[in-house]
Structure formats: structure tokens, C-alpha cells
mmCIF file of C-alpha atoms and ligand atoms in Angstrom:
data_model
loop_
_atom_site.group_PDB
_atom_site.id
_atom_site.type_symbol
_atom_site.label_atom_id
_atom_site.label_comp_id
_atom_site.label_asym_id
_atom_site.label_seq_id
_atom_site.Cartn_x
_atom_site.Cartn_y
_atom_site.Cartn_z
ATOM 1 C CA MET A 492 0.000 0.000 0.000
ATOM 2 C CA LYS A 493 1.273 3.492 -0.853
ATOM 3 C CA ILE A 494 0.066 6.998 -0.048
ATOM 4 C CA LEU A 495 0.455 9.774 -2.579
ATOM 5 C CA SER A 496 -0.512 13.392 -2.017
ATOM 6 C CA GLY A 497 -1.741 16.070 -4.375
ATOM 7 C CA THR A 498 -0.856 19.644 -3.500
ATOM 8 C CA SER A 499 -4.209 20.837 -2.094
ATOM 9 C CA ASN A 500 -3.690 19.746 1.523
ATOM 10 C CA LEU A 501 -0.158 18.489 2.059
ATOM 11 C CA LYS A 502 -0.324 18.939 5.835
ATOM 12 C CA LEU A 503 -3.279 16.538 6.157
ATOM 13 C CA SER A 504 -1.607 14.019 3.800
ATOM 14 C CA LYS A 505 1.574 14.097 5.881
ATOM 15 C CA ASP A 506 -0.425 13.609 9.103
ATOM 16 C CA ILE A 507 -2.277 10.640 7.591
ATOM 17 C CA ALA A 508 0.942 9.074 6.247
ATOM 18 C CA LYS A 509 2.650 9.541 9.634
ATOM 19 C CA LYS A 510 -0.196 7.751 11.404
ATOM 20 C CA LEU A 511 0.113 4.895 8.902
ATOM 21 C CA LYS A 512 3.900 4.851 9.408
ATOM 22 C CA LEU A 513 4.398 5.393 5.669
ATOM 23 C CA LYS A 514 6.286 7.914 3.574
ATOM 24 C CA LEU A 515 4.427 9.841 0.883
ATOM 25 C CA VAL A 516 5.226 8.612 -2.623
ATOM 26 C CA ASN A 517 7.881 10.792 -4.231
ATOM 27 C CA THR A 518 6.274 12.840 -7.005
ATOM 28 C CA ASN A 519 6.960 15.805 -9.146
ATOM 29 C CA ILE A 520 3.853 17.996 -9.509
ATOM 30 C CA LYS A 521 4.602 21.183 -11.391
ATOM 31 C CA ARG A 522 2.934 23.803 -13.530
ATOM 32 C CA PHE A 523 3.982 24.617 -17.082
ATOM 33 C CA ALA A 524 4.346 28.326 -17.860
ATOM 34 C CA ASP A 525 0.757 28.440 -19.159
ATOM 35 C CA GLY A 526 -0.665 26.848 -15.973
ATOM 36 C CA GLU A 527 -1.071 23.297 -17.321
ATOM 37 C CA ILE A 528 -0.202 20.581 -14.800
ATOM 38 C CA TYR A 529 2.752 18.200 -15.119
ATOM 39 C CA ILE A 530 2.778 15.010 -13.021
ATOM 40 C CA GLU A 531 5.559 12.508 -12.589
ATOM 41 C CA VAL A 532 5.671 9.630 -10.098
ATOM 42 C CA ASN A 533 9.307 9.141 -9.113
ATOM 43 C CA GLU A 534 9.147 5.608 -7.731
ATOM 44 C CA ASN A 535 7.933 2.228 -8.844
ATOM 45 C CA ILE A 536 4.310 1.587 -7.879
ATOM 46 C CA ARG A 537 3.699 -1.452 -10.115
ATOM 47 C CA GLY A 538 1.302 -3.853 -8.395
ATOM 48 C CA ASN A 539 0.673 -1.537 -5.418
ATOM 49 C CA SER A 540 -2.617 -0.340 -3.939
ATOM 50 C CA VAL A 541 -2.241 3.427 -4.068
ATOM 51 C CA PHE A 542 -4.285 5.954 -2.062
ATOM 52 C CA VAL A 543 -4.226 9.448 -3.601
ATOM 53 C CA ILE A 544 -5.135 12.218 -1.146
ATOM 54 C CA GLN A 545 -6.467 15.383 -2.728
ATOM 55 C CA SER A 546 -9.267 17.748 -1.668
ATOM 56 C CA THR A 547 -10.991 19.399 -4.599
ATOM 57 C CA SER A 548 -11.236 22.670 -2.716
ATOM 58 C CA ASN A 549 -10.488 26.160 -4.041
ATOM 59 C CA PRO A 550 -8.995 26.389 -6.697
ATOM 60 C CA ALA A 551 -11.455 23.551 -7.374
ATOM 61 C CA ASN A 552 -10.739 23.139 -11.079
ATOM 62 C CA ASP A 553 -6.949 23.020 -10.655
ATOM 63 C CA ASN A 554 -7.161 20.623 -7.727
ATOM 64 C CA LEU A 555 -9.622 18.376 -9.547
ATOM 65 C CA MET A 556 -7.471 18.316 -12.674
ATOM 66 C CA GLU A 557 -4.420 17.490 -10.576
ATOM 67 C CA LEU A 558 -6.281 14.561 -9.007
ATOM 68 C CA LEU A 559 -7.317 13.269 -12.445
ATOM 69 C CA LEU A 560 -3.788 13.489 -13.838
ATOM 70 C CA VAL A 561 -2.269 11.755 -10.793
ATOM 71 C CA VAL A 562 -4.802 8.921 -11.094
ATOM 72 C CA ASP A 563 -4.055 8.662 -14.809
ATOM 73 C CA ALA A 564 -0.286 8.572 -14.156
ATOM 74 C CA LEU A 565 -0.775 5.784 -11.605
ATOM 75 C CA ARG A 566 -2.982 3.757 -13.955
ATOM 76 C CA ARG A 567 -0.367 4.044 -16.691
ATOM 77 C CA SER A 568 2.294 2.960 -14.181
ATOM 78 C CA SER A 569 0.490 -0.335 -13.474
ATOM 79 C CA ALA A 570 -0.775 0.378 -9.940
ATOM 80 C CA LYS A 571 -2.881 -2.593 -8.803
ATOM 81 C CA ASN A 572 -5.723 -0.342 -7.706
ATOM 82 C CA ILE A 573 -6.177 3.373 -7.113
ATOM 83 C CA THR A 574 -8.289 4.900 -4.352
ATOM 84 C CA ALA A 575 -9.130 8.584 -4.695
ATOM 85 C CA VAL A 576 -9.190 9.913 -1.124
ATOM 86 C CA ILE A 577 -11.056 13.217 -1.410
ATOM 87 C CA PRO A 578 -11.454 14.706 2.101
ATOM 88 C CA TYR A 579 -13.448 17.636 0.640
ATOM 89 C CA PHE A 580 -15.417 16.668 -2.463
ATOM 90 C CA GLY A 581 -15.952 19.903 -4.403
ATOM 91 C CA TYR A 582 -18.891 20.430 -6.794
ATOM 92 C CA ALA A 583 -21.043 18.246 -4.507
ATOM 93 C CA ARG A 584 -23.619 20.988 -3.967
ATOM 94 C CA GLN A 585 -24.697 20.737 -7.592
ATOM 95 C CA ASP A 586 -26.130 17.235 -7.269
ATOM 96 C CA ARG A 587 -29.403 17.676 -9.188
ATOM 97 C CA LYS A 588 -31.041 19.990 -11.694
ATOM 98 C CA VAL A 589 -32.149 22.904 -9.491
ATOM 99 C CA ALA A 590 -33.559 24.782 -12.469
ATOM 100 C CA PRO A 591 -34.140 23.969 -16.138
ATOM 101 C CA ARG A 592 -30.959 23.754 -18.226
ATOM 102 C CA THR A 593 -28.477 23.529 -15.351
ATOM 103 C CA SER A 594 -25.622 21.070 -14.994
ATOM 104 C CA ILE A 595 -25.373 18.218 -12.489
ATOM 105 C CA SER A 596 -21.735 18.957 -11.755
ATOM 106 C CA ALA A 597 -21.307 16.243 -9.094
ATOM 107 C CA LYS A 598 -22.150 13.614 -11.733
ATOM 108 C CA VAL A 599 -19.689 15.118 -14.242
ATOM 109 C CA VAL A 600 -16.947 15.020 -11.573
ATOM 110 C CA ALA A 601 -17.831 11.404 -10.722
ATOM 111 C CA ASN A 602 -17.515 10.467 -14.423
ATOM 112 C CA LEU A 603 -14.135 12.198 -14.686
ATOM 113 C CA ILE A 604 -12.739 10.391 -11.628
ATOM 114 C CA THR A 605 -14.057 7.066 -12.935
ATOM 115 C CA ASN A 606 -12.657 7.555 -16.428
ATOM 116 C CA ALA A 607 -9.267 8.640 -15.107
ATOM 117 C CA GLY A 608 -8.941 5.173 -13.560
ATOM 118 C CA ALA A 609 -9.862 5.271 -9.865
ATOM 119 C CA SER A 610 -11.363 2.065 -8.493
ATOM 120 C CA ARG A 611 -12.629 3.420 -5.165
ATOM 121 C CA VAL A 612 -13.432 6.760 -3.562
ATOM 122 C CA VAL A 613 -13.086 7.713 0.087
ATOM 123 C CA THR A 614 -14.549 11.012 1.216
ATOM 124 C CA VAL A 615 -15.907 12.771 4.301
ATOM 125 C CA ASP A 616 -19.435 14.046 4.973
ATOM 126 C CA LEU A 617 -20.580 14.135 1.351
ATOM 127 C CA HIS A 618 -23.009 17.005 0.857
ATOM 128 C CA ALA A 619 -25.637 14.498 -0.281
ATOM 129 C CA GLY A 620 -25.235 10.776 0.406
ATOM 130 C CA GLN A 621 -26.812 9.852 -2.910
ATOM 131 C CA ILE A 622 -23.733 11.161 -4.771
ATOM 132 C CA GLN A 623 -22.307 7.716 -3.934
ATOM 133 C CA GLY A 624 -24.668 6.385 -6.591
ATOM 134 C CA PHE A 625 -23.061 8.611 -9.239
ATOM 135 C CA PHE A 626 -20.101 6.204 -9.102
ATOM 136 C CA ASP A 627 -20.185 2.567 -10.234
ATOM 137 C CA MET A 628 -17.475 1.693 -7.718
ATOM 138 C CA PRO A 629 -17.305 1.544 -3.916
ATOM 139 C CA VAL A 630 -17.553 4.936 -2.189
ATOM 140 C CA ASP A 631 -16.744 5.138 1.516
ATOM 141 C CA ASN A 632 -18.348 8.245 2.993
ATOM 142 C CA LEU A 633 -16.813 8.878 6.417
ATOM 143 C CA PHE A 634 -18.680 10.822 9.094
ATOM 144 C CA THR A 635 -17.346 13.446 11.485
ATOM 145 C CA THR A 636 -20.215 12.955 13.963
ATOM 146 C CA PRO A 637 -18.141 10.790 16.395
ATOM 147 C CA LEU A 638 -15.295 13.334 16.326
ATOM 148 C CA PHE A 639 -17.662 16.237 17.039
ATOM 149 C CA ALA A 640 -19.549 14.267 19.708
ATOM 150 C CA LYS A 641 -16.287 13.454 21.527
ATOM 151 C CA HIS A 642 -15.330 17.138 21.556
ATOM 152 C CA ILE A 643 -18.767 18.207 22.800
ATOM 153 C CA LYS A 644 -18.760 15.616 25.599
ATOM 154 C CA LYS A 645 -15.304 16.774 26.675
ATOM 155 C CA LYS A 646 -15.749 20.543 26.405
ATOM 156 C CA LEU A 647 -19.465 21.296 26.788
ATOM 157 C CA ASN A 648 -20.421 18.617 29.226
ATOM 158 C CA ASN A 649 -22.269 20.658 31.870
ATOM 159 C CA LYS A 650 -24.405 22.744 29.542
ATOM 160 C CA LYS A 651 -28.071 22.511 28.634
ATOM 161 C CA LEU A 652 -27.538 21.509 25.017
ATOM 162 C CA ILE A 653 -29.718 21.590 21.926
ATOM 163 C CA CYS A 654 -28.442 20.575 18.480
ATOM 164 C CA VAL A 655 -29.689 22.787 15.670
ATOM 165 C CA SER A 656 -29.883 21.984 11.987
ATOM 166 C CA PRO A 657 -29.327 25.185 9.947
ATOM 167 C CA ASP A 658 -31.705 23.915 7.263
ATOM 168 C CA VAL A 659 -34.118 21.068 6.616
ATOM 169 C CA GLY A 660 -31.503 19.213 4.524
ATOM 170 C CA GLY A 661 -29.200 18.851 7.528
ATOM 171 C CA VAL A 662 -31.685 17.226 9.920
ATOM 172 C CA GLN A 663 -30.317 13.683 9.578
ATOM 173 C CA ARG A 664 -26.756 14.798 10.382
ATOM 174 C CA THR A 665 -27.942 16.929 13.322
ATOM 175 C CA ARG A 666 -30.130 14.158 14.723
ATOM 176 C CA ALA A 667 -27.155 11.762 14.635
ATOM 177 C CA LEU A 668 -25.108 14.214 16.704
ATOM 178 C CA ALA A 669 -27.992 14.994 19.093
ATOM 179 C CA THR A 670 -28.447 11.278 19.753
ATOM 180 C CA ARG A 671 -24.745 10.806 20.549
ATOM 181 C CA VAL A 672 -24.555 13.790 22.939
ATOM 182 C CA LYS A 673 -28.069 13.192 24.354
ATOM 183 C CA ALA A 674 -29.360 16.649 23.409
ATOM 184 C CA ASP A 675 -32.659 17.988 22.050
ATOM 185 C CA LEU A 676 -33.102 18.858 18.388
ATOM 186 C CA ALA A 677 -34.189 22.112 16.714
ATOM 187 C CA ILE A 678 -34.505 22.922 13.021
ATOM 188 C CA ILE A 679 -34.141 26.213 11.210
ATOM 189 C CA ASP A 680 -36.434 26.840 8.278
ATOM 190 C CA LYS A 681 -33.973 28.487 5.877
ATOM 191 C CA ARG A 682 -34.833 29.921 2.494
ATOM 192 C CA ARG A 683 -32.529 31.034 -0.294
ATOM 193 C CA PRO A 684 -34.206 34.025 -1.983
ATOM 194 C CA ALA A 685 -31.279 34.155 -4.448
ATOM 195 C CA PRO A 686 -28.121 32.057 -4.948
ATOM 196 C CA GLY A 687 -25.622 32.865 -2.195
ATOM 197 C CA LYS A 688 -28.240 34.617 0.001
ATOM 198 C CA SER A 689 -29.963 32.929 2.919
ATOM 199 C CA GLN A 690 -32.863 33.921 5.152
ATOM 200 C CA VAL A 691 -34.162 32.388 8.386
ATOM 201 C CA MET A 692 -37.956 32.017 8.275
ATOM 202 C CA ASN A 693 -38.686 30.083 11.492
ATOM 203 C CA ILE A 694 -37.049 28.102 14.256
ATOM 204 C CA ILE A 695 -38.734 24.790 15.032
ATOM 205 C CA GLY A 696 -37.926 23.905 18.660
ATOM 206 C CA ASN A 697 -37.301 25.784 21.911
ATOM 207 C CA VAL A 698 -33.781 27.223 22.189
ATOM 208 C CA LYS A 699 -34.444 29.616 25.092
ATOM 209 C CA ASN A 700 -31.672 29.612 27.759
ATOM 210 C CA LYS A 701 -29.892 26.771 25.976
ATOM 211 C CA THR A 702 -26.435 26.261 24.533
ATOM 212 C CA CYS A 703 -27.033 25.705 20.828
ATOM 213 C CA ILE A 704 -24.844 23.485 18.699
ATOM 214 C CA ILE A 705 -25.256 24.091 14.996
ATOM 215 C CA VAL A 706 -23.864 21.343 12.796
ATOM 216 C CA ASP A 707 -23.434 21.583 9.017
ATOM 217 C CA ASP A 708 -21.283 20.054 6.286
ATOM 218 C CA ILE A 709 -20.082 23.291 4.676
ATOM 219 C CA ILE A 710 -19.472 26.898 5.651
ATOM 220 C CA ASP A 711 -18.831 28.920 2.533
ATOM 221 C CA SER A 712 -19.683 32.645 2.646
ATOM 222 C CA GLY A 713 -20.791 32.201 6.253
ATOM 223 C CA GLY A 714 -24.246 33.667 5.494
ATOM 224 C CA THR A 715 -26.223 30.574 6.546
ATOM 225 C CA ILE A 716 -24.444 30.272 9.876
ATOM 226 C CA ILE A 717 -24.327 33.959 10.809
ATOM 227 C CA ASN A 718 -28.048 34.377 10.085
ATOM 228 C CA ALA A 719 -28.808 31.209 12.056
ATOM 229 C CA VAL A 720 -26.780 32.398 15.050
ATOM 230 C CA ASP A 721 -28.498 35.802 15.034
ATOM 231 C CA ALA A 722 -31.930 34.144 14.892
ATOM 232 C CA LEU A 723 -31.073 31.737 17.726
ATOM 233 C CA LYS A 724 -29.808 34.579 19.910
ATOM 234 C CA LYS A 725 -32.991 36.588 19.152
ATOM 235 C CA ASN A 726 -34.993 33.576 20.314
ATOM 236 C CA GLY A 727 -33.230 33.506 23.686
ATOM 237 C CA ALA A 728 -30.301 31.093 23.132
ATOM 238 C CA ASN A 729 -27.508 31.548 25.691
ATOM 239 C CA GLU A 730 -24.610 30.854 23.370
ATOM 240 C CA VAL A 731 -24.046 29.206 20.006
ATOM 241 C CA TYR A 732 -21.253 26.814 19.036
ATOM 242 C CA VAL A 733 -20.916 25.794 15.383
ATOM 243 C CA PHE A 734 -19.438 22.516 14.104
ATOM 244 C CA ILE A 735 -18.610 22.356 10.383
ATOM 245 C CA THR A 736 -16.799 19.624 8.476
ATOM 246 C CA HIS A 737 -15.663 21.557 5.400
ATOM 247 C CA ALA A 738 -14.548 25.139 5.996
ATOM 248 C CA VAL A 739 -14.673 26.569 2.491
ATOM 249 C CA LEU A 740 -14.553 30.090 4.017
ATOM 250 C CA SER A 741 -14.775 32.127 0.807
ATOM 251 C CA GLY A 742 -13.999 35.848 0.661
ATOM 252 C CA ASP A 743 -14.043 37.513 4.071
ATOM 253 C CA ALA A 744 -16.004 34.692 5.778
ATOM 254 C CA ALA A 745 -13.314 34.137 8.446
ATOM 255 C CA LYS A 746 -13.412 37.835 9.360
ATOM 256 C CA LYS A 747 -17.239 37.790 9.470
ATOM 257 C CA ILE A 748 -17.071 34.833 11.879
ATOM 258 C CA LYS A 749 -14.638 36.714 14.095
ATOM 259 C CA ASN A 750 -17.030 39.674 14.310
ATOM 260 C CA SER A 751 -20.166 37.561 14.762
ATOM 261 C CA LYS A 752 -22.045 36.412 17.869
ATOM 262 C CA ILE A 753 -20.723 32.853 17.441
ATOM 263 C CA LYS A 754 -19.085 31.583 20.624
ATOM 264 C CA LYS A 755 -16.790 29.195 18.753
ATOM 265 C CA LEU A 756 -16.595 27.753 15.229
ATOM 266 C CA ILE A 757 -15.105 24.266 15.229
ATOM 267 C CA ILE A 758 -13.964 23.035 11.807
ATOM 268 C CA THR A 759 -11.922 20.103 10.506
ATOM 269 C CA ASP A 760 -8.831 20.068 8.316
ATOM 270 C CA THR A 761 -10.416 18.558 5.161
ATOM 271 C CA ILE A 762 -9.457 21.921 3.633
ATOM 272 C CA ASP A 763 -6.174 23.592 4.514
ATOM 273 C CA ASN A 764 -7.129 26.936 6.066
ATOM 274 C CA SER A 765 -3.968 27.533 8.061
ATOM 275 C CA GLN A 766 -3.351 30.953 6.491
ATOM 276 C CA LYS A 767 -6.968 32.126 6.492
ATOM 277 C CA ILE A 768 -7.618 31.446 10.173
ATOM 278 C CA LYS A 769 -4.270 32.569 11.562
ATOM 279 C CA ASN A 770 -4.887 34.696 14.704
ATOM 280 C CA ASN A 771 -8.646 34.020 14.566
ATOM 281 C CA ASN A 772 -9.422 32.977 18.128
ATOM 282 C CA LYS A 773 -13.050 32.138 17.304
ATOM 283 C CA ILE A 774 -12.058 29.246 15.027
ATOM 284 C CA GLU A 775 -10.693 25.925 16.256
ATOM 285 C CA VAL A 776 -9.584 22.971 14.091
ATOM 286 C CA LEU A 777 -10.150 19.282 14.854
ATOM 287 C CA SER A 778 -8.066 16.971 12.700
ATOM 288 C CA ILE A 779 -9.640 14.127 10.763
ATOM 289 C CA SER A 780 -6.236 12.501 10.149
ATOM 290 C CA SER A 781 -6.866 9.696 12.675
ATOM 291 C CA LEU A 782 -10.267 8.895 11.179
ATOM 292 C CA MET A 783 -8.889 8.895 7.631
ATOM 293 C CA SER A 784 -5.774 6.870 8.398
ATOM 294 C CA GLU A 785 -7.853 4.273 10.234
ATOM 295 C CA ALA A 786 -10.306 4.066 7.316
ATOM 296 C CA ILE A 787 -7.445 3.673 4.822
ATOM 297 C CA LYS A 788 -5.901 0.926 6.951
ATOM 298 C CA ARG A 789 -9.214 -0.918 7.123
ATOM 299 C CA ILE A 790 -9.781 -0.638 3.364
ATOM 300 C CA ALA A 791 -6.257 -1.905 2.647
ATOM 301 C CA ASN A 792 -6.804 -4.863 5.009
ATOM 302 C CA SER A 793 -10.382 -5.540 3.788
ATOM 303 C CA ASN A 794 -11.824 -4.808 7.234
ATOM 304 C CA SER A 795 -15.114 -3.075 7.990
ATOM 305 C CA VAL A 796 -15.150 0.719 7.715
ATOM 306 C CA SER A 797 -18.641 1.123 9.149
ATOM 307 C CA ASP A 798 -17.431 -0.397 12.440
ATOM 308 C CA LEU A 799 -15.569 2.876 12.924
ATOM 309 C CA PHE A 800 -18.896 4.592 13.511
ATOM 310 C CA ASN A 801 -20.609 2.105 15.783
HETATM 311 C C1 LIG B 1485 -26.082 23.984 2.019
HETATM 312 O O1 LIG B 1485 -26.940 23.148 1.797
HETATM 313 C C2 LIG B 1485 -24.844 23.649 2.793
HETATM 314 O O2 LIG B 1485 -25.054 22.598 3.665
HETATM 315 C C3 LIG B 1485 -24.337 24.876 3.558
HETATM 316 O O3 LIG B 1485 -25.323 25.257 4.491
HETATM 317 C C4 LIG B 1485 -24.037 26.032 2.624
HETATM 318 O O4 LIG B 1485 -23.206 25.610 1.570
HETATM 319 C C5 LIG B 1485 -23.351 27.160 3.371
HETATM 320 O O5 LIG B 1485 -23.126 28.211 2.515
HETATM 321 P P1 LIG B 1485 -22.928 29.694 3.043
HETATM 322 O O6 LIG B 1485 -21.899 29.656 4.158
HETATM 323 O O7 LIG B 1485 -22.432 30.458 1.844
HETATM 324 O O8 LIG B 1485 -24.249 30.209 3.516
#
């Protein structure tokens, strides 16, 4: 088994490799003068099971293309099988036709990864579970719920907790967390009047005098979360903690979080945000390297991955 890293999140790849007691495969990933990507694998991988770690985060197109070219290089170098480990799976939010004549980008990305030569995908908190069906190969979708639950039990033990879903789509994820930390459940009725804009219509559940825990897969502009926090505070919540798997944090989102009423935003390292969140004391990072390395080990040894979540 070998671990190879793309350039999108080298820190996470190194942490995963260290936990597996492996060295990253020696590669040469460069850009030509016009921006095209050049890939070279500098060691023999013939007959090996290779795990390629690459988040397709911003710049999504470059990182995706890099993943495809690495997979292609491995296929042409006679790797036995190639697993695309995509901690953050970009383009997942476009998973259906939301309006006439729009693209289903998640399906296009799935086709590209398949055609490049991957035989398995491992990812974390897919925006929509059904994206697994866009692939005709095994897809292991890992969950951060146990990681978040452990942190909540350790740090917020004595509080009167309620888990809040920031929209109807996130109820399943929020209920899973609420069950683990033995908390109540509330749901925010969110509308999107226009792409990129969000509006809280109602809060279903009683958040008065409670410590709210919002859980979501993605924070992008921060609009959904900041509006949700304001609405919860207006409805009498004591304090609001936010747990997010994929911190996309576009534009000035990190700054908006710093100036918001959020008590703490807890994110994971599926996306490398080390520069963006430097000196931001409202944002804390939990690493998913242990979860990912354990999942990779189990896949390589043909052991159960779902047992990790029981
Ligand atoms: C939407 O369904 C996602 O789960 C997130 O709530 C959304 O992507 C967050 O976007 P933003 O931070 O821009 O409101």
C-alpha cells in the first residue's frame, strides 16, 4: 500500500501518512508556464494499492485536474488499484437539476474520476449521500459525527444543550449528533431568496436559555451560519457553538465569523485553512487525520469501515 498526495492539503496528507507509518510517494507535480499541470511519479508503484489524497477545494478546477492526472499517471504505471481519497469533495452541492438547463456537476466530476482510472473513492461528509450512486465503484463516505460528539462531551459537558440543523436538509446529520450527545433537536427553516443569500424564516424547537450546537457540512460565505446564530440569539439562546466539516470560508467569511455572535466555530482540516484562520481565536480545528488513516488501513486490510462509527 502506498500513499500519494496532491498539492491541495499536504499537511493533512503528511499527518495521515505519519499515522500509517508510511512515507508519501515521491512525485513531481509542477505547472507549465501556461498553468497546465505536469505530473511525474518518481518511484515504482507497479502492483501496489495506491491511495491518492487530494481535496478538490479552491482552486477547485486546478485541484480536480491534478487529481485526475495523478490517477491517470498511476494507472499508466500499473498500480494494482487506485483509491481517490477526497477529504473535501468539491462540486457536490450541484447534485441535481435545481432549475431547467443547469448542470449536475457532481455527476460530471464522478464520471471524470471514474474515467481517469480510480477504483474506489473515500470522502468525508458528502453534501448528499446519494452522490455515492453517481459512481459505479465503492464509495466510503466517512462521518465526522463521532469526532464532534467526543469534543462536545469533553468541552461542553455541563451545559443545557440543543443541536440545531441550519436547514431542513441537515436534519439527519444533526439528529445523529444529538443522539450521541443526548441533546434535544431544533430545526431552522432556511430559504434562499437568491443564490448565495440565505434567510431564516422560522425556528422549530425551543432554544431559550440553551447552549445551541449548529452542525453543518459546509461553511462557505458564512451567510447561513451567521443568520442562524443571530436568529437563535434573538430567540433567547444563551450561546451558540458551530461545528462544520468543510470550511470553504470564501472571501471575508473568516473575518465575518470573528465579528459575529458565534461563541466558537469548530472546523476540521479537510481543507487547509492555516493561512486564512491565523490569529482568529473564534475558530478551532479538529483533525480528521486519525479517522482517515484508520479508514485507509481498514480498506487496505479488507476490514469493515462502518465499524468505525458504531
Ligand atoms: C447547504 O446546503 C450547505 O449545507 C451549507 O449550508 C451552505 O453551503 C453554506 O453556505 P454559506 O456559508 O455560503 O451560507
